[in-house]
Structures are given as C-alpha cells and as structure tokens.
Amino acid sequence: DFYIMVHLSNPTVIIIMCFYSLLTFFIGPLITRPFLNDHPDQCVAGFLLGFTVSIFLWMKFGRKFAKK
C-alpha cells in the first residue's frame, strides 16, 4: 500500500493532525516544563514527548481514519 498525502485525505484526519500538532508543540512542553526548571532549553524534551505520543496514537488509531 502506498499512501499519498493521507494526512489531508478528509476533514476527520485534518482534525486528528491538528490534535497531534497541539500535543507535540503545546501539551508536551507544558507537561515537561515543571521537571526542567533549571535547564535553559526546556521545550525540546516536551517536543520529543509530544511527538512520540503522537506517533504511537497515529499508528494505533489515526491511520485507520485515512483513506487509501
């Protein structure tokens, strides 16, 4: 199976992708920030956490909403 632009295939998938963006760029850094108060670049760990959770959610649930 070859997927082309499945992340823009329908409105449901677009909403899912927006949620993953929020998770990666806002929720992840908000969660990790209190644990890294003394670190000068606090957001990187949050981005990594949010991205990792987003990937697992996409593999488990999100891709089922995408058209072939």
PDB file with SEQRES, HELIX, SHEET and CRYST1 records, atoms N, CA, C and O in Angstrom:
SEQRES   1 A   68  ASP PHE TYR ILE MET VAL HIS LEU SER ASN PRO THR VAL          
SEQRES   2 A   68  ILE ILE ILE MET CYS PHE TYR SER LEU LEU THR PHE PHE          
SEQRES   3 A   68  ILE GLY PRO LEU ILE THR ARG PRO PHE LEU ASN ASP HIS          
SEQRES   4 A   68  PRO ASP GLN CYS VAL ALA GLY PHE LEU LEU GLY PHE THR          
SEQRES   5 A   68  VAL SER ILE PHE LEU TRP MET LYS PHE GLY ARG LYS PHE          
SEQRES   6 A   68  ALA LYS LYS                                                  
HELIX    1 AA1 VAL A    6  LEU A    8  5                                   3    
HELIX    2 AA2 PRO A   11  LEU A   22  1                                  12    
HELIX    3 AA3 LEU A   23  ILE A   27  3                                   5    
HELIX    4 AA4 GLY A   28  THR A   32  1                                   5    
HELIX    5 AA5 ARG A   33  LEU A   36  5                                   4    
HELIX    6 AA6 CYS A   43  LYS A   60  1                                  18    
HELIX    7 AA7 GLY A   62  PHE A   65  5                                   4    
CRYST1    1.000    1.000    1.000  90.00  90.00  90.00 P 1           1          
ATOM      1  N   ASP A   1       0.830  -1.187   0.000  1.00  0.00           N  
ATOM      2  CA  ASP A   1       0.000   0.000   0.000  1.00  0.00           C  
ATOM      3  C   ASP A   1       0.872   1.247   0.000  1.00  0.00           C  
ATOM      4  O   ASP A   1       1.808   1.368   0.791  1.00  0.00           O  
ATOM      5  N   PHE A   2       0.557   2.151  -0.881  1.00  0.00           N  
ATOM      6  CA  PHE A   2       1.299   3.401  -0.981  1.00  0.00           C  
ATOM      7  C   PHE A   2       0.348   4.552  -0.689  1.00  0.00           C  
ATOM      8  O   PHE A   2      -0.633   4.750  -1.405  1.00  0.00           O  
ATOM      9  N   TYR A   3       0.638   5.306   0.355  1.00  0.00           N  
ATOM     10  CA  TYR A   3      -0.223   6.407   0.754  1.00  0.00           C  
ATOM     11  C   TYR A   3       0.363   7.725   0.279  1.00  0.00           C  
ATOM     12  O   TYR A   3       1.544   8.000   0.490  1.00  0.00           O  
ATOM     13  N   ILE A   4      -0.456   8.527  -0.356  1.00  0.00           N  
ATOM     14  CA  ILE A   4      -0.039   9.861  -0.775  1.00  0.00           C  
ATOM     15  C   ILE A   4      -0.916  10.872  -0.050  1.00  0.00           C  
ATOM     16  O   ILE A   4      -2.134  10.894  -0.225  1.00  0.00           O  
ATOM     17  N   MET A   5      -0.287  11.699   0.756  1.00  0.00           N  
ATOM     18  CA  MET A   5      -0.982  12.772   1.462  1.00  0.00           C  
ATOM     19  C   MET A   5      -2.197  12.273   2.255  1.00  0.00           C  
ATOM     20  O   MET A   5      -3.243  12.923   2.243  1.00  0.00           O  
ATOM     21  N   VAL A   6      -2.075  11.141   2.938  1.00  0.00           N  
ATOM     22  CA  VAL A   6      -3.192  10.623   3.718  1.00  0.00           C  
ATOM     23  C   VAL A   6      -3.561  11.568   4.851  1.00  0.00           C  
ATOM     24  O   VAL A   6      -4.690  11.544   5.341  1.00  0.00           O  
ATOM     25  N   HIS A   7      -2.610  12.402   5.270  1.00  0.00           N  
ATOM     26  CA  HIS A   7      -2.888  13.314   6.368  1.00  0.00           C  
ATOM     27  C   HIS A   7      -3.808  14.458   5.942  1.00  0.00           C  
ATOM     28  O   HIS A   7      -4.248  15.231   6.793  1.00  0.00           O  
ATOM     29  N   LEU A   8      -4.108  14.585   4.662  1.00  0.00           N  
ATOM     30  CA  LEU A   8      -5.045  15.605   4.180  1.00  0.00           C  
ATOM     31  C   LEU A   8      -6.201  14.974   3.411  1.00  0.00           C  
ATOM     32  O   LEU A   8      -6.824  15.644   2.587  1.00  0.00           O  
ATOM     33  N   SER A   9      -6.499  13.704   3.661  1.00  0.00           N  
ATOM     34  CA  SER A   9      -7.471  12.992   2.844  1.00  0.00           C  
ATOM     35  C   SER A   9      -8.924  13.313   3.177  1.00  0.00           C  
ATOM     36  O   SER A   9      -9.790  13.199   2.309  1.00  0.00           O  
ATOM     37  N   ASN A  10      -9.204  13.707   4.400  1.00  0.00           N  
ATOM     38  CA  ASN A  10     -10.583  14.068   4.765  1.00  0.00           C  
ATOM     39  C   ASN A  10     -10.565  14.952   6.011  1.00  0.00           C  
ATOM     40  O   ASN A  10      -9.549  15.030   6.701  1.00  0.00           O  
ATOM     41  N   PRO A  11     -11.678  15.613   6.300  1.00  0.00           N  
ATOM     42  CA  PRO A  11     -11.710  16.539   7.448  1.00  0.00           C  
ATOM     43  C   PRO A  11     -11.399  15.886   8.796  1.00  0.00           C  
ATOM     44  O   PRO A  11     -10.806  16.522   9.668  1.00  0.00           O  
ATOM     45  N   THR A  12     -11.789  14.636   8.972  1.00  0.00           N  
ATOM     46  CA  THR A  12     -11.504  13.939  10.232  1.00  0.00           C  
ATOM     47  C   THR A  12     -10.002  13.808  10.454  1.00  0.00           C  
ATOM     48  O   THR A  12      -9.508  14.042  11.557  1.00  0.00           O  
ATOM     49  N   VAL A  13      -9.282  13.436   9.406  1.00  0.00           N  
ATOM     50  CA  VAL A  13      -7.836  13.270   9.529  1.00  0.00           C  
ATOM     51  C   VAL A  13      -7.164  14.620   9.750  1.00  0.00           C  
ATOM     52  O   VAL A  13      -6.174  14.703  10.476  1.00  0.00           O  
ATOM     53  N   ILE A  14      -7.680  15.666   9.142  1.00  0.00           N  
ATOM     54  CA  ILE A  14      -7.127  17.011   9.361  1.00  0.00           C  
ATOM     55  C   ILE A  14      -7.290  17.414  10.824  1.00  0.00           C  
ATOM     56  O   ILE A  14      -6.375  17.990  11.412  1.00  0.00           O  
ATOM     57  N   ILE A  15      -8.438  17.119  11.409  1.00  0.00           N  
ATOM     58  CA  ILE A  15      -8.661  17.415  12.831  1.00  0.00           C  
ATOM     59  C   ILE A  15      -7.721  16.587  13.702  1.00  0.00           C  
ATOM     60  O   ILE A  15      -7.168  17.096  14.677  1.00  0.00           O  
ATOM     61  N   ILE A  16      -7.537  15.309  13.352  1.00  0.00           N  
ATOM     62  CA  ILE A  16      -6.614  14.457  14.098  1.00  0.00           C  
ATOM     63  C   ILE A  16      -5.201  15.031  14.032  1.00  0.00           C  
ATOM     64  O   ILE A  16      -4.505  15.071  15.047  1.00  0.00           O  
ATOM     65  N   MET A  17      -4.772  15.473  12.861  1.00  0.00           N  
ATOM     66  CA  MET A  17      -3.435  16.051  12.700  1.00  0.00           C  
ATOM     67  C   MET A  17      -3.285  17.344  13.506  1.00  0.00           C  
ATOM     68  O   MET A  17      -2.221  17.607  14.066  1.00  0.00           O  
ATOM     69  N   CYS A  18      -4.341  18.143  13.565  1.00  0.00           N  
ATOM     70  CA  CYS A  18      -4.287  19.360  14.394  1.00  0.00           C  
ATOM     71  C   CYS A  18      -4.133  18.994  15.866  1.00  0.00           C  
ATOM     72  O   CYS A  18      -3.399  19.660  16.595  1.00  0.00           O  
ATOM     73  N   PHE A  19      -4.817  17.944  16.310  1.00  0.00           N  
ATOM     74  CA  PHE A  19      -4.662  17.489  17.692  1.00  0.00           C  
ATOM     75  C   PHE A  19      -3.229  17.036  17.954  1.00  0.00           C  
ATOM     76  O   PHE A  19      -2.653  17.361  18.992  1.00  0.00           O  
ATOM     77  N   TYR A  20      -2.648  16.280  17.006  1.00  0.00           N  
ATOM     78  CA  TYR A  20      -1.267  15.836  17.178  1.00  0.00           C  
ATOM     79  C   TYR A  20      -0.304  17.016  17.221  1.00  0.00           C  
ATOM     80  O   TYR A  20       0.693  16.982  17.942  1.00  0.00           O  
ATOM     81  N   SER A  21      -0.601  18.055  16.451  1.00  0.00           N  
ATOM     82  CA  SER A  21       0.239  19.262  16.495  1.00  0.00           C  
ATOM     83  C   SER A  21       0.156  19.929  17.862  1.00  0.00           C  
ATOM     84  O   SER A  21       1.174  20.327  18.429  1.00  0.00           O  
ATOM     85  N   LEU A  22      -1.058  20.048  18.386  1.00  0.00           N  
ATOM     86  CA  LEU A  22      -1.224  20.617  19.730  1.00  0.00           C  
ATOM     87  C   LEU A  22      -0.485  19.774  20.765  1.00  0.00           C  
ATOM     88  O   LEU A  22       0.162  20.309  21.666  1.00  0.00           O  
ATOM     89  N   LEU A  23      -0.586  18.470  20.629  1.00  0.00           N  
ATOM     90  CA  LEU A  23       0.089  17.574  21.557  1.00  0.00           C  
ATOM     91  C   LEU A  23       1.603  17.747  21.488  1.00  0.00           C  
ATOM     92  O   LEU A  23       2.274  17.784  22.519  1.00  0.00           O  
ATOM     93  N   THR A  24       2.138  17.851  20.277  1.00  0.00           N  
ATOM     94  CA  THR A  24       3.580  17.949  20.097  1.00  0.00           C  
ATOM     95  C   THR A  24       4.127  19.303  20.523  1.00  0.00           C  
ATOM     96  O   THR A  24       5.135  19.364  21.227  1.00  0.00           O  
ATOM     97  N   PHE A  25       3.479  20.392  20.106  1.00  0.00           N  
ATOM     98  CA  PHE A  25       4.069  21.716  20.280  1.00  0.00           C  
ATOM     99  C   PHE A  25       3.568  22.489  21.493  1.00  0.00           C  
ATOM    100  O   PHE A  25       4.171  23.499  21.855  1.00  0.00           O  
ATOM    101  N   PHE A  26       2.490  22.052  22.131  1.00  0.00           N  
ATOM    102  CA  PHE A  26       1.973  22.799  23.278  1.00  0.00           C  
ATOM    103  C   PHE A  26       1.808  21.929  24.522  1.00  0.00           C  
ATOM    104  O   PHE A  26       2.319  22.276  25.587  1.00  0.00           O  
ATOM    105  N   ILE A  27       1.107  20.812  24.404  1.00  0.00           N  
ATOM    106  CA  ILE A  27       0.827  19.980  25.578  1.00  0.00           C  
ATOM    107  C   ILE A  27       2.096  19.307  26.091  1.00  0.00           C  
ATOM    108  O   ILE A  27       2.350  19.299  27.296  1.00  0.00           O  
ATOM    109  N   GLY A  28       2.892  18.742  25.185  1.00  0.00           N  
ATOM    110  CA  GLY A  28       4.151  18.099  25.590  1.00  0.00           C  
ATOM    111  C   GLY A  28       5.065  19.038  26.360  1.00  0.00           C  
ATOM    112  O   GLY A  28       5.503  18.698  27.459  1.00  0.00           O  
ATOM    113  N   PRO A  29       5.366  20.224  25.806  1.00  0.00           N  
ATOM    114  CA  PRO A  29       6.211  21.162  26.557  1.00  0.00           C  
ATOM    115  C   PRO A  29       5.593  21.622  27.884  1.00  0.00           C  
ATOM    116  O   PRO A  29       6.322  21.842  28.852  1.00  0.00           O  
ATOM    117  N   LEU A  30       4.272  21.769  27.947  1.00  0.00           N  
ATOM    118  CA  LEU A  30       3.637  22.153  29.218  1.00  0.00           C  
ATOM    119  C   LEU A  30       3.800  21.074  30.276  1.00  0.00           C  
ATOM    120  O   LEU A  30       3.941  21.373  31.461  1.00  0.00           O  
ATOM    121  N   ILE A  31       3.779  19.820  29.842  1.00  0.00           N  
ATOM    122  CA  ILE A  31       3.924  18.712  30.791  1.00  0.00           C  
ATOM    123  C   ILE A  31       5.348  18.612  31.313  1.00  0.00           C  
ATOM    124  O   ILE A  31       5.554  18.393  32.507  1.00  0.00           O  
ATOM    125  N   THR A  32       6.338  18.771  30.432  1.00  0.00           N  
ATOM    126  CA  THR A  32       7.728  18.565  30.849  1.00  0.00           C  
ATOM    127  C   THR A  32       8.366  19.797  31.480  1.00  0.00           C  
ATOM    128  O   THR A  32       9.370  19.673  32.181  1.00  0.00           O  
ATOM    129  N   ARG A  33       7.817  20.961  31.253  1.00  0.00           N  
ATOM    130  CA  ARG A  33       8.439  22.197  31.745  1.00  0.00           C  
ATOM    131  C   ARG A  33       8.687  22.216  33.256  1.00  0.00           C  
ATOM    132  O   ARG A  33       9.770  22.623  33.675  1.00  0.00           O  
ATOM    133  N   PRO A  34       7.729  21.792  34.093  1.00  0.00           N  
ATOM    134  CA  PRO A  34       7.994  21.827  35.546  1.00  0.00           C  
ATOM    135  C   PRO A  34       9.152  20.944  35.994  1.00  0.00           C  
ATOM    136  O   PRO A  34       9.756  21.196  37.037  1.00  0.00           O  
ATOM    137  N   PHE A  35       9.467  19.907  35.214  1.00  0.00           N  
ATOM    138  CA  PHE A  35      10.539  18.992  35.588  1.00  0.00           C  
ATOM    139  C   PHE A  35      11.911  19.494  35.151  1.00  0.00           C  
ATOM    140  O   PHE A  35      12.933  18.960  35.582  1.00  0.00           O  
ATOM    141  N   LEU A  36      11.938  20.519  34.297  1.00  0.00           N  
ATOM    142  CA  LEU A  36      13.203  21.018  33.751  1.00  0.00           C  
ATOM    143  C   LEU A  36      13.383  22.506  34.028  1.00  0.00           C  
ATOM    144  O   LEU A  36      13.840  23.245  33.156  1.00  0.00           O  
ATOM    145  N   ASN A  37      13.031  22.949  35.219  1.00  0.00           N  
ATOM    146  CA  ASN A  37      13.110  24.374  35.547  1.00  0.00           C  
ATOM    147  C   ASN A  37      14.501  24.963  35.386  1.00  0.00           C  
ATOM    148  O   ASN A  37      14.639  26.120  34.989  1.00  0.00           O  
ATOM    149  N   ASP A  38      15.523  24.193  35.685  1.00  0.00           N  
ATOM    150  CA  ASP A  38      16.874  24.732  35.654  1.00  0.00           C  
ATOM    151  C   ASP A  38      17.558  24.565  34.293  1.00  0.00           C  
ATOM    152  O   ASP A  38      18.683  25.030  34.110  1.00  0.00           O  
ATOM    153  N   HIS A  39      16.900  23.917  33.351  1.00  0.00           N  
ATOM    154  CA  HIS A  39      17.507  23.701  32.031  1.00  0.00           C  
ATOM    155  C   HIS A  39      17.212  24.898  31.117  1.00  0.00           C  
ATOM    156  O   HIS A  39      16.080  25.381  31.093  1.00  0.00           O  
ATOM    157  N   PRO A  40      18.211  25.384  30.363  1.00  0.00           N  
ATOM    158  CA  PRO A  40      17.999  26.570  29.524  1.00  0.00           C  
ATOM    159  C   PRO A  40      17.081  26.333  28.315  1.00  0.00           C  
ATOM    160  O   PRO A  40      16.498  27.285  27.797  1.00  0.00           O  
ATOM    161  N   ASP A  41      16.945  25.082  27.860  1.00  0.00           N  
ATOM    162  CA  ASP A  41      16.095  24.789  26.709  1.00  0.00           C  
ATOM    163  C   ASP A  41      15.072  23.726  27.102  1.00  0.00           C  
ATOM    164  O   ASP A  41      15.249  22.540  26.825  1.00  0.00           O  
ATOM    165  N   GLN A  42      14.015  24.168  27.743  1.00  0.00           N  
ATOM    166  CA  GLN A  42      13.039  23.265  28.343  1.00  0.00           C  
ATOM    167  C   GLN A  42      12.112  22.602  27.332  1.00  0.00           C  
ATOM    168  O   GLN A  42      11.595  21.516  27.595  1.00  0.00           O  
ATOM    169  N   CYS A  43      11.895  23.225  26.193  1.00  0.00           N  
ATOM    170  CA  CYS A  43      10.876  22.756  25.260  1.00  0.00           C  
ATOM    171  C   CYS A  43      11.265  21.506  24.487  1.00  0.00           C  
ATOM    172  O   CYS A  43      10.384  20.764  24.052  1.00  0.00           O  
ATOM    173  N   VAL A  44      12.542  21.251  24.302  1.00  0.00           N  
ATOM    174  CA  VAL A  44      12.968  20.127  23.464  1.00  0.00           C  
ATOM    175  C   VAL A  44      12.445  18.801  24.006  1.00  0.00           C  
ATOM    176  O   VAL A  44      11.958  17.976  23.234  1.00  0.00           O  
ATOM    177  N   ALA A  45      12.533  18.582  25.293  1.00  0.00           N  
ATOM    178  CA  ALA A  45      12.028  17.347  25.893  1.00  0.00           C  
ATOM    179  C   ALA A  45      10.515  17.243  25.710  1.00  0.00           C  
ATOM    180  O   ALA A  45       9.991  16.154  25.477  1.00  0.00           O  
ATOM    181  N   GLY A  46       9.820  18.362  25.814  1.00  0.00           N  
ATOM    182  CA  GLY A  46       8.375  18.368  25.597  1.00  0.00           C  
ATOM    183  C   GLY A  46       8.001  18.048  24.164  1.00  0.00           C  
ATOM    184  O   GLY A  46       7.045  17.317  23.905  1.00  0.00           O  
ATOM    185  N   PHE A  47       8.769  18.606  23.229  1.00  0.00           N  
ATOM    186  CA  PHE A  47       8.531  18.287  21.820  1.00  0.00           C  
ATOM    187  C   PHE A  47       8.734  16.797  21.574  1.00  0.00           C  
ATOM    188  O   PHE A  47       7.948  16.160  20.872  1.00  0.00           O  
ATOM    189  N   LEU A  48       9.791  16.251  22.156  1.00  0.00           N  
ATOM    190  CA  LEU A  48      10.083  14.835  21.984  1.00  0.00           C  
ATOM    191  C   LEU A  48       8.981  13.966  22.582  1.00  0.00           C  
ATOM    192  O   LEU A  48       8.552  12.994  21.960  1.00  0.00           O  
ATOM    193  N   LEU A  49       8.528  14.306  23.770  1.00  0.00           N  
ATOM    194  CA  LEU A  49       7.447  13.559  24.407  1.00  0.00           C  
ATOM    195  C   LEU A  49       6.172  13.642  23.571  1.00  0.00           C  
ATOM    196  O   LEU A  49       5.547  12.620  23.286  1.00  0.00           O  
ATOM    197  N   GLY A  50       5.788  14.851  23.179  1.00  0.00           N  
ATOM    198  CA  GLY A  50       4.569  15.029  22.393  1.00  0.00           C  
ATOM    199  C   GLY A  50       4.636  14.323  21.054  1.00  0.00           C  
ATOM    200  O   GLY A  50       3.659  13.712  20.620  1.00  0.00           O  
ATOM    201  N   PHE A  51       5.790  14.402  20.393  1.00  0.00           N  
ATOM    202  CA  PHE A  51       5.967  13.741  19.106  1.00  0.00           C  
ATOM    203  C   PHE A  51       5.866  12.227  19.250  1.00  0.00           C  
ATOM    204  O   PHE A  51       5.224  11.562  18.437  1.00  0.00           O  
ATOM    205  N   THR A  52       6.501  11.688  20.282  1.00  0.00           N  
ATOM    206  CA  THR A  52       6.477  10.242  20.497  1.00  0.00           C  
ATOM    207  C   THR A  52       5.054   9.752  20.758  1.00  0.00           C  
ATOM    208  O   THR A  52       4.629   8.746  20.191  1.00  0.00           O  
ATOM    209  N   VAL A  53       4.330  10.450  21.603  1.00  0.00           N  
ATOM    210  CA  VAL A  53       2.942  10.071  21.884  1.00  0.00           C  
ATOM    211  C   VAL A  53       2.102  10.205  20.611  1.00  0.00           C  
ATOM    212  O   VAL A  53       1.260   9.350  20.337  1.00  0.00           O  
ATOM    213  N   SER A  54       2.322  11.263  19.837  1.00  0.00           N  
ATOM    214  CA  SER A  54       1.580  11.450  18.587  1.00  0.00           C  
ATOM    215  C   SER A  54       1.827  10.311  17.612  1.00  0.00           C  
ATOM    216  O   SER A  54       0.889   9.827  16.978  1.00  0.00           O  
ATOM    217  N   ILE A  55       3.067   9.879  17.482  1.00  0.00           N  
ATOM    218  CA  ILE A  55       3.388   8.775  16.577  1.00  0.00           C  
ATOM    219  C   ILE A  55       2.678   7.497  17.008  1.00  0.00           C  
ATOM    220  O   ILE A  55       2.098   6.797  16.178  1.00  0.00           O  
ATOM    221  N   PHE A  56       2.722   7.191  18.305  1.00  0.00           N  
ATOM    222  CA  PHE A  56       2.039   5.992  18.777  1.00  0.00           C  
ATOM    223  C   PHE A  56       0.525   6.083  18.573  1.00  0.00           C  
ATOM    224  O   PHE A  56      -0.104   5.096  18.192  1.00  0.00           O  
ATOM    225  N   LEU A  57      -0.064   7.246  18.820  1.00  0.00           N  
ATOM    226  CA  LEU A  57      -1.506   7.414  18.593  1.00  0.00           C  
ATOM    227  C   LEU A  57      -1.855   7.264  17.119  1.00  0.00           C  
ATOM    228  O   LEU A  57      -2.873   6.660  16.780  1.00  0.00           O  
ATOM    229  N   TRP A  58      -1.010   7.814  16.236  1.00  0.00           N  
ATOM    230  CA  TRP A  58      -1.262   7.691  14.792  1.00  0.00           C  
ATOM    231  C   TRP A  58      -1.191   6.222  14.369  1.00  0.00           C  
ATOM    232  O   TRP A  58      -2.046   5.746  13.623  1.00  0.00           O  
ATOM    233  N   MET A  59      -0.173   5.511  14.844  1.00  0.00           N  
ATOM    234  CA  MET A  59      -0.014   4.116  14.439  1.00  0.00           C  
ATOM    235  C   MET A  59      -1.153   3.246  14.982  1.00  0.00           C  
ATOM    236  O   MET A  59      -1.580   2.305  14.313  1.00  0.00           O  
ATOM    237  N   LYS A  60      -1.643   3.547  16.176  1.00  0.00           N  
ATOM    238  CA  LYS A  60      -2.679   2.734  16.798  1.00  0.00           C  
ATOM    239  C   LYS A  60      -4.097   3.104  16.326  1.00  0.00           C  
ATOM    240  O   LYS A  60      -4.921   2.221  16.091  1.00  0.00           O  
ATOM    241  N   PHE A  61      -4.380   4.416  16.187  1.00  0.00           N  
ATOM    242  CA  PHE A  61      -5.750   4.851  15.905  1.00  0.00           C  
ATOM    243  C   PHE A  61      -5.892   5.710  14.646  1.00  0.00           C  
ATOM    244  O   PHE A  61      -6.787   5.476  13.834  1.00  0.00           O  
ATOM    245  N   GLY A  62      -5.029   6.686  14.485  1.00  0.00           N  
ATOM    246  CA  GLY A  62      -5.230   7.723  13.466  1.00  0.00           C  
ATOM    247  C   GLY A  62      -5.222   7.252  12.041  1.00  0.00           C  
ATOM    248  O   GLY A  62      -6.042   7.706  11.244  1.00  0.00           O  
ATOM    249  N   ARG A  63      -4.322   6.355  11.687  1.00  0.00           N  
ATOM    250  CA  ARG A  63      -4.214   5.961  10.295  1.00  0.00           C  
ATOM    251  C   ARG A  63      -5.430   5.186   9.814  1.00  0.00           C  
ATOM    252  O   ARG A  63      -5.641   5.065   8.607  1.00  0.00           O  
ATOM    253  N   LYS A  64      -6.227   4.664  10.723  1.00  0.00           N  
ATOM    254  CA  LYS A  64      -7.458   3.965  10.334  1.00  0.00           C  
ATOM    255  C   LYS A  64      -8.493   4.921   9.750  1.00  0.00           C  
ATOM    256  O   LYS A  64      -9.406   4.493   9.045  1.00  0.00           O  
ATOM    257  N   PHE A  65      -8.356   6.211  10.041  1.00  0.00           N  
ATOM    258  CA  PHE A  65      -9.281   7.212   9.523  1.00  0.00           C  
ATOM    259  C   PHE A  65      -8.875   7.726   8.149  1.00  0.00           C  
ATOM    260  O   PHE A  65      -9.659   8.403   7.485  1.00  0.00           O  
ATOM    261  N   ALA A  66      -7.670   7.413   7.721  1.00  0.00           N  
ATOM    262  CA  ALA A  66      -7.160   7.911   6.442  1.00  0.00           C  
ATOM    263  C   ALA A  66      -7.617   7.001   5.302  1.00  0.00           C  
ATOM    264  O   ALA A  66      -7.667   5.779   5.441  1.00  0.00           O  
ATOM    265  N   LYS A  67      -7.943   7.619   4.190  1.00  0.00           N  
ATOM    266  CA  LYS A  67      -8.327   6.853   3.003  1.00  0.00           C  
ATOM    267  C   LYS A  67      -7.093   6.306   2.313  1.00  0.00           C  
ATOM    268  O   LYS A  67      -5.998   6.852   2.443  1.00  0.00           O  
ATOM    269  N   LYS A  68      -7.280   5.246   1.593  1.00  0.00           N  
ATOM    270  CA  LYS A  68      -6.191   4.697   0.779  1.00  0.00           C  
ATOM    271  C   LYS A  68      -6.145   5.423  -0.535  1.00  0.00           C  
ATOM    272  O   LYS A  68      -5.300   5.122  -1.378  1.00  0.00           O  
TER     273      LYS A  68                                                      
END                                                                             
